[in-house]
Amino acid sequence: MASLNVSNLAPPPSRYLITGYPSLAAFIASDPDRTAGIYKRFDRLAARNLLYLQSELADLQAELDVLDEKDKADRASKQCARNWHDFKKRAEQEPSRLQLVNDIRATLKEYREALFAEEKLASMPHPDKKTLNAFRFTFFHGRPGDSMSFPTLGGSSKWVYDDANDLVATKNPAEQDRLSMFIQDNFAFLFKVCYFPFFKYKWSRVHADRCKLKEYRPSKDNLPTHSDSVRYISGRRISVFASYISTVLVSMLLIGAVVILYLVPSSNVRLGLISLFTVLFANSVALLTNARRTEVFGVTAAYAAVLVVFVSGNLERPLSVIMAGFPAIKPAFTVRVLIDAPFPVGSHHRTTSLVIVPMVGGSIISEPGFTPALNAKFEGTGNDYIRNDPDGKRMRLDAHGVVRTHDDALIYLHYKGTVIMTEGISKALSGQSGDAETPYGDSFVSFEIETGDERYKDLENGVFVGQGHFVTKTGEQTIVEYKVGQVVVG
């Protein structure tokens, strides 16, 4: 509701409030948020009142029990205990009995009303700490304990606001999140609405402004002896400002994460970035809001799920580095080639020997979304004409084959590329690797496709590149598998 600052004020020419009940009531009523309504609970008196009523009822009940014992020996009295009409007729002769009933009725009603009032009062909040500080500052015309401070109310009322545990607020400021509290503690001067200076003097002008109380500037001839004043800070404006900041921060964490993940080609780096952004998001929610632990877990899981779905989705350019002028790769199809034992043909005139590897089978299956869709198998036997570099570190591929699609179209496939001769690939080619798969990244090829079928003519216009690896199983033919992508505009 309020915070402390220093302000010099001079009295207005007219319309002043006398220090005391008028000025204190004006201060309470002048808070636009209605949080200045702070009053003493009088818990000790309330408890004592309930104890008095409780004891009074106990005495009344004891008196009634004595009369009931007397009635046990009298037959007529027993009838009065069963019939209200008879009880009322007898009360004309013994009015004290009816008076006892009326006393019980009135005291019991008062006792229970007091109990219900205490129950309601117990649910009302204690004053907000900052609001109470401002209220006490105003009540004592300065900081309590200062040599120049004195209470607004005199007599026994001067101590009513001493015990914070025995105070109640008719309304507390709305619960603020940590970001709003940080803004209020450090940037409250940006949200100042008005001042409440009138308790230091016997005057205060009231006007019909939103804040009701007007600030007055001091004159040279009339400077106040105490310079502190209470300032009203708009909680609504702080909440709106904090909402703007939270919205911008959440948008940056989501949109920024998506953009960065879109630009990064490495899957490993992407996983690390997802972890980093998830931690940042979780800490932002936990530190800047009042979300409970389960709510933090829930929104963080949803945020991480969005990033994971984005990364795992079939985007137009999922692994490309998006830079001006550079092309991108669109997933096209997967080529699986079954190869047989190589024929070391050799060469008399060339420095590199020729090795022919028969391609005895295989398939081409297109990726979802690629057109024209391919579902084809190798037809007949193709060959891969391989030459090793003189240093033996790489071999050069030159493969030719024909595939037949499921709808009986023939397509000529020609790809060329290089293979780094790692230990795993050497074992795979020699049949010594057993059940194993070599990693991607050691074999890269480019494809040329020809066909006379009208349905697949667009394949001839595309540029296709791929990376491959070897799959070996004991007792089965070695498979070379290529993941092929189409070069598209970046």
Coordinates of C-alpha atoms in Angstrom, one line a residue:
M1 CA 0.0 0.0 0.0
A2 CA 2.7 2.4 0.9
S3 CA 6.3 3.0 1.4
L4 CA 8.4 5.8 3.0
N5 CA 10.2 8.7 1.5
V6 CA 11.1 12.3 2.2
S7 CA 8.9 15.2 1.2
N8 CA 8.6 18.8 2.3
L9 CA 5.1 20.1 2.6
A10 CA 3.5 23.4 3.4
P11 CA -0.1 23.9 4.8
P12 CA -2.9 24.9 2.5
P13 CA -4.8 28.1 3.1
S14 CA -8.0 26.4 4.3
R15 CA -10.0 23.2 4.7
Y16 CA -7.8 21.3 7.2
L17 CA -8.4 18.2 9.3
I18 CA -7.7 18.2 13.0
T19 CA -5.1 15.7 14.1
G20 CA -6.9 12.8 15.8
Y21 CA -9.9 10.8 14.8
P22 CA -10.7 13.1 11.8
S23 CA -7.2 12.9 10.3
L24 CA -6.8 9.1 11.0
A25 CA -10.2 8.3 9.5
A26 CA -9.3 10.4 6.4
F27 CA -6.1 8.5 6.0
I28 CA -7.8 5.1 6.2
A29 CA -10.5 6.2 3.7
S30 CA -8.0 7.8 1.3
D31 CA -6.3 4.5 0.3
P32 CA -7.6 3.7 -3.2
D33 CA -6.8 0.0 -2.6
R34 CA -8.7 0.0 0.7
T35 CA -5.8 -1.7 2.5
A36 CA -5.3 1.0 5.2
G37 CA -8.2 -0.4 7.3
I38 CA -6.1 -1.7 10.2
Y39 CA -7.7 -2.1 13.6
K40 CA -6.9 -3.8 16.9
R41 CA -8.3 -7.3 17.4
F42 CA -8.5 -7.1 21.2
D43 CA -7.9 -10.8 21.3
R44 CA -7.4 -10.8 25.1
L45 CA -10.7 -9.0 25.7
A46 CA -12.5 -11.2 23.2
A47 CA -11.2 -14.3 25.0
R48 CA -12.1 -12.9 28.4
N49 CA -15.6 -12.1 27.2
L50 CA -16.1 -15.6 25.9
L51 CA -14.9 -17.0 29.2
Y52 CA -17.3 -14.8 31.1
L53 CA -20.2 -15.9 28.9
Q54 CA -19.1 -19.5 29.1
S55 CA -19.1 -19.3 32.9
E56 CA -22.4 -17.5 33.0
L57 CA -23.9 -20.3 30.9
A58 CA -22.4 -22.9 33.2
D59 CA -24.1 -21.3 36.2
L60 CA -27.4 -21.1 34.4
Q61 CA -27.1 -24.7 33.4
A62 CA -26.3 -25.7 37.0
E63 CA -29.4 -23.8 38.2
L64 CA -31.5 -25.6 35.6
D65 CA -30.2 -29.0 36.6
V66 CA -31.1 -28.3 40.2
L67 CA -34.7 -27.5 39.2
D68 CA -34.8 -30.7 37.2
E69 CA -33.8 -32.7 40.2
K70 CA -36.6 -31.2 42.2
D71 CA -39.1 -31.9 39.5
K72 CA -38.4 -35.7 39.7
A73 CA -40.3 -36.0 43.0
D74 CA -43.4 -34.0 41.8
R75 CA -45.8 -35.6 39.4
A76 CA -47.2 -32.3 38.2
S77 CA -43.7 -31.0 37.6
K78 CA -43.0 -34.1 35.5
Q79 CA -45.9 -33.1 33.3
C80 CA -44.5 -29.6 32.9
A81 CA -41.3 -31.2 31.7
R82 CA -43.2 -32.8 28.8
N83 CA -45.7 -30.1 27.9
W84 CA -44.9 -26.4 27.1
H85 CA -48.4 -25.3 27.9
D86 CA -48.3 -26.8 31.4
F87 CA -44.8 -25.3 31.9
K88 CA -46.0 -21.9 30.9
K89 CA -49.1 -22.1 33.3
R90 CA -46.9 -23.1 36.2
A91 CA -44.5 -20.3 35.3
E92 CA -47.3 -17.8 36.3
Q93 CA -46.9 -19.1 39.8
E94 CA -43.1 -19.4 39.6
P95 CA -41.9 -16.7 37.3
S96 CA -38.3 -17.3 38.3
R97 CA -38.3 -20.6 36.3
L98 CA -39.4 -18.9 33.1
Q99 CA -36.9 -16.1 33.7
L100 CA -34.1 -18.7 34.0
V101 CA -35.1 -20.0 30.6
N102 CA -35.1 -16.5 29.1
D103 CA -31.7 -15.8 30.6
I104 CA -30.3 -19.0 29.1
R105 CA -31.8 -18.1 25.8
A106 CA -30.3 -14.6 25.7
T107 CA -26.9 -15.6 27.1
L108 CA -26.6 -18.6 24.8
K109 CA -27.4 -16.4 21.8
E110 CA -24.8 -13.8 22.8
Y111 CA -22.2 -16.5 23.5
R112 CA -22.7 -18.2 20.1
E113 CA -22.7 -14.9 18.2
A114 CA -19.4 -14.1 19.9
L115 CA -18.0 -17.5 18.9
F116 CA -19.1 -17.0 15.3
A117 CA -17.6 -13.5 15.3
E118 CA -14.3 -14.9 16.6
E119 CA -14.3 -17.6 14.0
K120 CA -14.8 -15.0 11.2
L121 CA -12.2 -12.7 12.8
A122 CA -9.7 -15.5 13.0
S123 CA -9.9 -16.0 9.2
M124 CA -9.2 -12.3 8.5
P125 CA -5.6 -11.5 7.7
H126 CA -2.9 -9.7 9.7
P127 CA -1.9 -6.4 8.1
D128 CA 0.7 -6.5 5.3
K129 CA 4.1 -5.6 6.7
K130 CA 4.8 -2.7 4.4
T131 CA 1.2 -1.4 4.9
L132 CA 1.6 -1.6 8.7
N133 CA 4.9 0.2 8.6
A134 CA 3.3 3.1 6.6
F135 CA 0.3 3.1 8.9
R136 CA 2.5 3.3 12.0
F137 CA 4.6 6.0 10.4
T138 CA 1.5 8.0 9.9
F139 CA 0.0 7.3 13.3
F140 CA 3.1 8.4 15.1
H141 CA 3.8 11.3 12.8
G142 CA 7.2 9.8 11.9
R143 CA 9.0 6.6 12.8
P144 CA 7.9 5.1 16.1
G145 CA 10.5 5.8 18.7
D146 CA 11.9 9.0 17.2
S147 CA 12.3 11.9 19.6
M148 CA 9.8 14.0 17.5
S149 CA 7.2 11.4 17.0
F150 CA 3.9 11.4 18.9
P151 CA 0.7 9.3 18.4
T152 CA -2.4 10.6 16.6
L153 CA -4.7 9.3 19.3
G154 CA -4.2 10.0 22.9
G155 CA -5.0 8.4 26.2
S156 CA -5.1 4.6 26.2
S157 CA -5.5 4.6 22.4
K158 CA -1.9 5.6 21.9
W159 CA -0.8 1.9 22.3
V160 CA -3.4 0.2 20.2
Y161 CA -1.1 -0.3 17.2
D162 CA 2.0 -1.5 19.2
D163 CA 1.3 -5.2 19.0
A164 CA 1.3 -6.4 15.3
N165 CA 0.0 -9.8 16.3
D166 CA -3.2 -8.2 17.8
L167 CA -4.1 -6.3 14.6
V168 CA -6.4 -7.2 11.8
A169 CA -6.7 -5.8 8.2
T170 CA -10.1 -5.5 6.6
K171 CA -8.3 -6.0 3.3
N172 CA -4.7 -7.0 2.4
P173 CA -3.0 -6.1 -0.9
A174 CA -3.4 -8.8 -3.5
E175 CA -0.7 -11.5 -3.2
Q176 CA 2.2 -10.4 -5.4
D177 CA 4.6 -12.7 -7.2
R178 CA 8.4 -12.3 -6.7
L179 CA 8.8 -10.2 -9.8
S180 CA 6.2 -7.7 -8.6
M181 CA 7.8 -7.5 -5.2
F182 CA 11.2 -6.9 -6.7
I183 CA 9.8 -4.1 -8.8
Q184 CA 8.1 -2.6 -5.8
D185 CA 11.2 -2.8 -3.7
N186 CA 13.6 -1.3 -6.2
F187 CA 11.6 0.7 -8.7
A188 CA 8.6 1.9 -6.7
F189 CA 9.4 5.5 -7.6
L190 CA 8.2 4.8 -11.1
F191 CA 4.7 4.0 -9.9
K192 CA 4.1 6.8 -7.4
V193 CA 0.6 8.1 -7.4
C194 CA 0.2 10.5 -4.5
Y195 CA 1.3 11.4 -0.9
F196 CA -0.4 11.1 2.5
P197 CA 1.3 13.9 4.4
F198 CA -1.5 15.3 6.6
F199 CA -0.8 13.7 9.9
K200 CA 2.2 15.9 10.6
Y201 CA 0.0 19.0 10.6
K202 CA -3.5 20.1 11.6
W203 CA -4.5 20.3 8.0
S204 CA -5.2 18.4 4.8
R205 CA -6.9 19.3 1.6
V206 CA -9.3 16.8 0.1
H207 CA -10.2 16.9 -3.5
A208 CA -12.1 14.7 -6.0
D209 CA -8.9 13.3 -7.6
R210 CA -8.3 9.6 -8.0
C211 CA -6.0 9.7 -5.0
K212 CA -8.2 12.1 -3.0
L213 CA -5.3 13.8 -1.2
K214 CA -3.2 16.5 -2.8
E215 CA 0.5 17.1 -2.3
Y216 CA 1.5 20.6 -1.3
R217 CA 4.9 22.3 -1.8
P218 CA 6.5 24.1 1.2
S219 CA 6.9 27.8 1.3
K220 CA 10.1 29.4 2.5
D221 CA 8.4 30.8 5.6
N222 CA 6.7 27.6 6.6
L223 CA 8.9 24.6 6.5
P224 CA 7.8 21.5 8.5
T225 CA 10.0 20.3 11.3
H226 CA 9.7 16.7 10.1
S227 CA 10.4 15.9 6.5
D228 CA 9.2 12.3 6.1
S229 CA 6.0 11.4 4.4
V230 CA 4.0 8.4 3.3
R231 CA 3.6 7.7 -0.4
Y232 CA 1.0 5.6 -2.1
I233 CA 2.4 3.1 -4.7
S234 CA -0.1 1.7 -7.2
G235 CA -0.2 -2.0 -6.9
R236 CA -2.3 -2.3 -10.0
R237 CA 0.3 -0.5 -12.2
I238 CA 3.0 -2.7 -10.8
S239 CA 1.0 -5.8 -11.6
V240 CA 0.4 -4.7 -15.1
F241 CA 4.1 -3.8 -15.6
A242 CA 5.1 -7.2 -14.2
S243 CA 2.7 -8.9 -16.5
Y244 CA 4.3 -7.2 -19.5
I245 CA 7.8 -8.3 -18.4
S246 CA 6.7 -11.9 -17.8
T247 CA 5.0 -12.0 -21.2
V248 CA 8.1 -10.7 -23.0
L249 CA 10.4 -13.1 -21.0
V250 CA 8.3 -16.2 -21.8
S251 CA 8.0 -15.2 -25.5
M252 CA 11.8 -14.8 -25.7
L253 CA 12.4 -18.2 -24.0
L254 CA 10.0 -19.9 -26.4
I255 CA 10.6 -18.1 -29.7
G256 CA 14.3 -17.7 -29.1
A257 CA 14.7 -21.4 -28.3
V258 CA 12.8 -22.4 -31.4
V259 CA 14.8 -20.1 -33.6
I260 CA 18.2 -21.3 -32.2
L261 CA 17.2 -24.9 -32.4
Y262 CA 16.2 -24.4 -36.0
L263 CA 19.6 -22.9 -36.9
V264 CA 21.7 -25.5 -35.2
P265 CA 22.4 -28.6 -37.3
S266 CA 24.0 -30.9 -34.7
S267 CA 21.7 -33.3 -32.9
N268 CA 24.0 -33.4 -29.9
V269 CA 24.1 -29.7 -29.6
R270 CA 20.3 -29.5 -29.9
L271 CA 19.9 -31.9 -27.0
G272 CA 22.2 -29.8 -24.9
L273 CA 20.3 -26.6 -25.9
I274 CA 17.0 -28.2 -25.0
S275 CA 18.3 -29.0 -21.5
L276 CA 19.7 -25.5 -21.1
F277 CA 16.5 -23.7 -22.2
T278 CA 14.4 -26.1 -20.0
V279 CA 16.5 -25.2 -16.9
L280 CA 16.2 -21.5 -17.7
F281 CA 12.4 -21.7 -18.1
A282 CA 12.0 -23.7 -14.9
N283 CA 14.1 -21.2 -12.9
S284 CA 12.2 -18.3 -14.4
V285 CA 8.8 -19.7 -13.4
A286 CA 10.0 -20.7 -9.9
L287 CA 11.8 -17.3 -9.2
L288 CA 9.4 -14.8 -10.9
T289 CA 6.0 -16.3 -10.0
N290 CA 4.2 -17.8 -7.0
A291 CA 3.6 -21.1 -8.8
R292 CA 3.6 -24.2 -6.6
R293 CA 6.0 -27.0 -7.1
T294 CA 3.6 -29.2 -9.0
E295 CA 2.7 -26.2 -11.3
V296 CA 6.4 -25.6 -12.0
F297 CA 6.8 -29.2 -12.9
G298 CA 3.7 -29.1 -15.2
V299 CA 4.6 -26.0 -17.2
T300 CA 8.2 -27.0 -17.5
A301 CA 7.2 -30.4 -18.9
A302 CA 4.9 -28.7 -21.4
Y303 CA 7.7 -26.3 -22.4
A304 CA 10.2 -29.2 -22.9
A305 CA 7.6 -31.2 -24.8
V306 CA 7.2 -28.3 -27.3
L307 CA 10.9 -28.1 -27.9
V308 CA 11.2 -31.9 -28.3
V309 CA 8.3 -32.0 -30.7
F310 CA 9.8 -29.1 -32.7
V311 CA 13.2 -30.9 -33.0
S312 CA 11.8 -34.3 -33.8
G313 CA 9.2 -33.0 -36.3
N314 CA 9.7 -33.4 -40.1
L315 CA 10.5 -29.7 -40.8
E316 CA 11.3 -28.4 -44.2
R317 CA 14.9 -27.7 -43.2
P318 CA 15.7 -29.6 -40.0
L319 CA 19.5 -30.0 -40.2
S320 CA 20.6 -27.3 -42.4
V321 CA 22.6 -24.2 -41.5
I322 CA 20.3 -21.4 -42.6
M323 CA 22.6 -18.8 -44.0
A324 CA 22.1 -16.5 -47.0
G325 CA 23.0 -18.2 -50.3
F326 CA 23.6 -21.7 -48.8
P327 CA 21.4 -24.6 -49.9
A328 CA 19.4 -26.9 -47.6
I329 CA 18.8 -30.7 -47.5
K330 CA 15.3 -32.2 -47.6
P331 CA 15.0 -35.9 -46.6
A332 CA 14.2 -37.9 -49.8
F333 CA 14.6 -41.6 -49.6
T334 CA 16.6 -44.5 -48.1
V335 CA 18.7 -46.8 -50.4
R336 CA 19.6 -50.3 -49.1
V337 CA 22.1 -52.3 -51.3
L338 CA 23.0 -55.9 -50.8
I339 CA 26.5 -56.5 -51.9
D340 CA 28.3 -59.8 -52.7
A341 CA 32.0 -60.7 -52.4
P342 CA 34.2 -58.3 -54.4
F343 CA 36.1 -59.1 -57.6
P344 CA 39.6 -57.7 -57.4
V345 CA 40.1 -57.1 -61.2
G346 CA 43.1 -54.9 -60.8
S347 CA 44.6 -52.6 -63.5
H348 CA 47.8 -52.9 -65.6
H349 CA 48.0 -49.3 -66.7
R350 CA 46.5 -47.4 -63.7
T351 CA 48.2 -46.8 -60.4
T352 CA 45.0 -47.7 -58.6
S353 CA 43.5 -51.2 -58.8
L354 CA 39.9 -51.8 -59.9
V355 CA 37.6 -53.8 -57.5
I356 CA 34.1 -54.7 -58.7
V357 CA 31.5 -55.3 -56.0
P358 CA 28.3 -56.9 -57.3
M359 CA 25.0 -55.3 -56.1
V360 CA 22.7 -58.3 -55.9
G361 CA 19.6 -56.8 -54.4
G362 CA 18.1 -54.0 -52.3
S363 CA 15.4 -51.4 -52.1
I364 CA 14.6 -47.7 -52.3
I365 CA 11.9 -46.4 -49.9
S366 CA 11.0 -42.7 -49.9
E367 CA 10.6 -40.6 -46.8
P368 CA 7.1 -39.3 -45.8
G369 CA 6.3 -36.1 -47.7
F370 CA 8.7 -36.7 -50.6
T371 CA 7.4 -36.7 -54.1
P372 CA 7.3 -38.7 -56.3
A373 CA 7.0 -41.4 -53.7
L374 CA 9.3 -44.3 -54.3
N375 CA 8.9 -48.0 -53.4
A376 CA 11.3 -49.9 -55.6
K377 CA 13.6 -53.0 -55.6
F378 CA 16.8 -53.6 -57.5
E379 CA 16.4 -55.4 -60.7
G380 CA 19.0 -57.8 -61.9
T381 CA 22.6 -57.3 -60.8
G382 CA 24.4 -54.0 -60.6
N383 CA 28.0 -53.2 -60.0
D384 CA 30.0 -50.8 -57.9
Y385 CA 33.4 -50.0 -59.5
I386 CA 35.7 -49.2 -56.7
R387 CA 39.3 -47.8 -56.8
N388 CA 41.4 -47.3 -53.7
D389 CA 43.6 -44.3 -53.2
P390 CA 47.3 -45.0 -53.3
D391 CA 47.6 -44.4 -49.6
G392 CA 44.7 -46.8 -48.9
K393 CA 42.9 -44.3 -46.7
R394 CA 39.9 -43.9 -49.1
M395 CA 38.1 -45.8 -51.8
R396 CA 36.3 -44.1 -54.7
L397 CA 32.8 -45.5 -55.6
D398 CA 31.2 -45.6 -59.0
A399 CA 28.0 -47.6 -58.7
H400 CA 25.4 -48.5 -61.4
G401 CA 22.1 -50.2 -60.9
V402 CA 18.5 -50.5 -62.1
V403 CA 15.4 -50.6 -59.8
R404 CA 11.8 -51.5 -60.6
T405 CA 9.1 -49.6 -58.7
H406 CA 6.0 -51.1 -57.3
D407 CA 4.0 -49.8 -60.3
D408 CA 6.5 -51.4 -62.8
A409 CA 8.5 -48.3 -63.7
L410 CA 12.3 -48.8 -64.4
I411 CA 14.8 -46.3 -63.0
Y412 CA 18.5 -46.2 -63.6
L413 CA 20.5 -45.3 -60.5
H414 CA 24.1 -44.0 -60.6
Y415 CA 26.0 -42.8 -57.6
K416 CA 29.6 -41.8 -57.0
G417 CA 31.4 -40.9 -53.8
T418 CA 34.1 -41.8 -51.3
V419 CA 34.4 -44.1 -48.3
I420 CA 37.0 -43.5 -45.5
M421 CA 38.6 -46.9 -44.8
T422 CA 38.2 -47.2 -41.1
E423 CA 38.9 -50.4 -39.2
G424 CA 35.1 -51.2 -39.0
I425 CA 34.6 -50.7 -42.7
S426 CA 37.6 -52.9 -43.6
K427 CA 36.2 -55.7 -41.4
A428 CA 32.7 -55.3 -42.9
L429 CA 34.1 -55.6 -46.5
S430 CA 36.3 -58.6 -45.6
G431 CA 33.4 -60.4 -43.8
Q432 CA 35.2 -60.4 -40.4
S433 CA 33.0 -57.9 -38.5
G434 CA 30.2 -60.3 -37.4
D435 CA 27.0 -58.6 -36.3
A436 CA 27.8 -54.9 -36.5
E437 CA 27.0 -51.5 -37.9
T438 CA 29.4 -48.8 -38.9
P439 CA 28.5 -45.2 -38.0
Y440 CA 27.3 -42.7 -40.5
G441 CA 29.7 -40.1 -41.6
D442 CA 32.4 -42.2 -43.3
S443 CA 30.7 -42.5 -46.7
F444 CA 29.3 -39.8 -48.8
V445 CA 27.8 -40.1 -52.3
S446 CA 25.9 -38.1 -55.0
F447 CA 23.2 -39.6 -57.2
E448 CA 22.2 -39.3 -60.8
I449 CA 18.8 -40.7 -61.8
E450 CA 17.3 -41.5 -65.2
T451 CA 13.9 -42.8 -66.2
G452 CA 11.6 -42.7 -69.2
D453 CA 8.5 -43.1 -67.1
E454 CA 6.4 -39.9 -67.0
R455 CA 5.4 -40.5 -63.4
Y456 CA 9.0 -40.2 -62.1
K457 CA 10.5 -37.7 -64.5
D458 CA 11.0 -35.1 -61.7
L459 CA 13.7 -37.3 -60.3
E460 CA 15.9 -36.4 -63.2
N461 CA 15.7 -32.7 -62.3
G462 CA 16.7 -33.2 -58.7
V463 CA 20.2 -33.1 -57.1
F464 CA 20.6 -35.8 -54.5
V465 CA 23.3 -36.5 -51.9
G466 CA 23.6 -39.1 -49.2
Q467 CA 25.7 -40.5 -46.4
G468 CA 26.0 -44.3 -45.8
H469 CA 27.1 -47.0 -43.4
F470 CA 27.6 -50.7 -43.5
V471 CA 25.4 -53.3 -41.8
T472 CA 26.7 -56.9 -41.4
K473 CA 25.2 -60.0 -39.9
T474 CA 26.8 -63.4 -39.5
G475 CA 25.8 -65.7 -42.4
E476 CA 24.1 -62.9 -44.4
Q477 CA 25.1 -60.6 -47.2
T478 CA 26.5 -57.2 -46.2
I479 CA 24.1 -54.2 -46.6
V480 CA 25.2 -50.7 -47.5
E481 CA 22.5 -48.2 -46.5
Y482 CA 22.4 -44.6 -47.6
K483 CA 20.2 -41.8 -46.2
V484 CA 19.6 -39.6 -49.3
G485 CA 18.4 -36.0 -49.2
Q486 CA 17.5 -33.6 -52.0
V487 CA 19.3 -30.3 -52.3
V488 CA 16.7 -27.4 -52.0
V489 CA 16.8 -23.7 -51.6
G490 CA 18.2 -22.6 -48.2

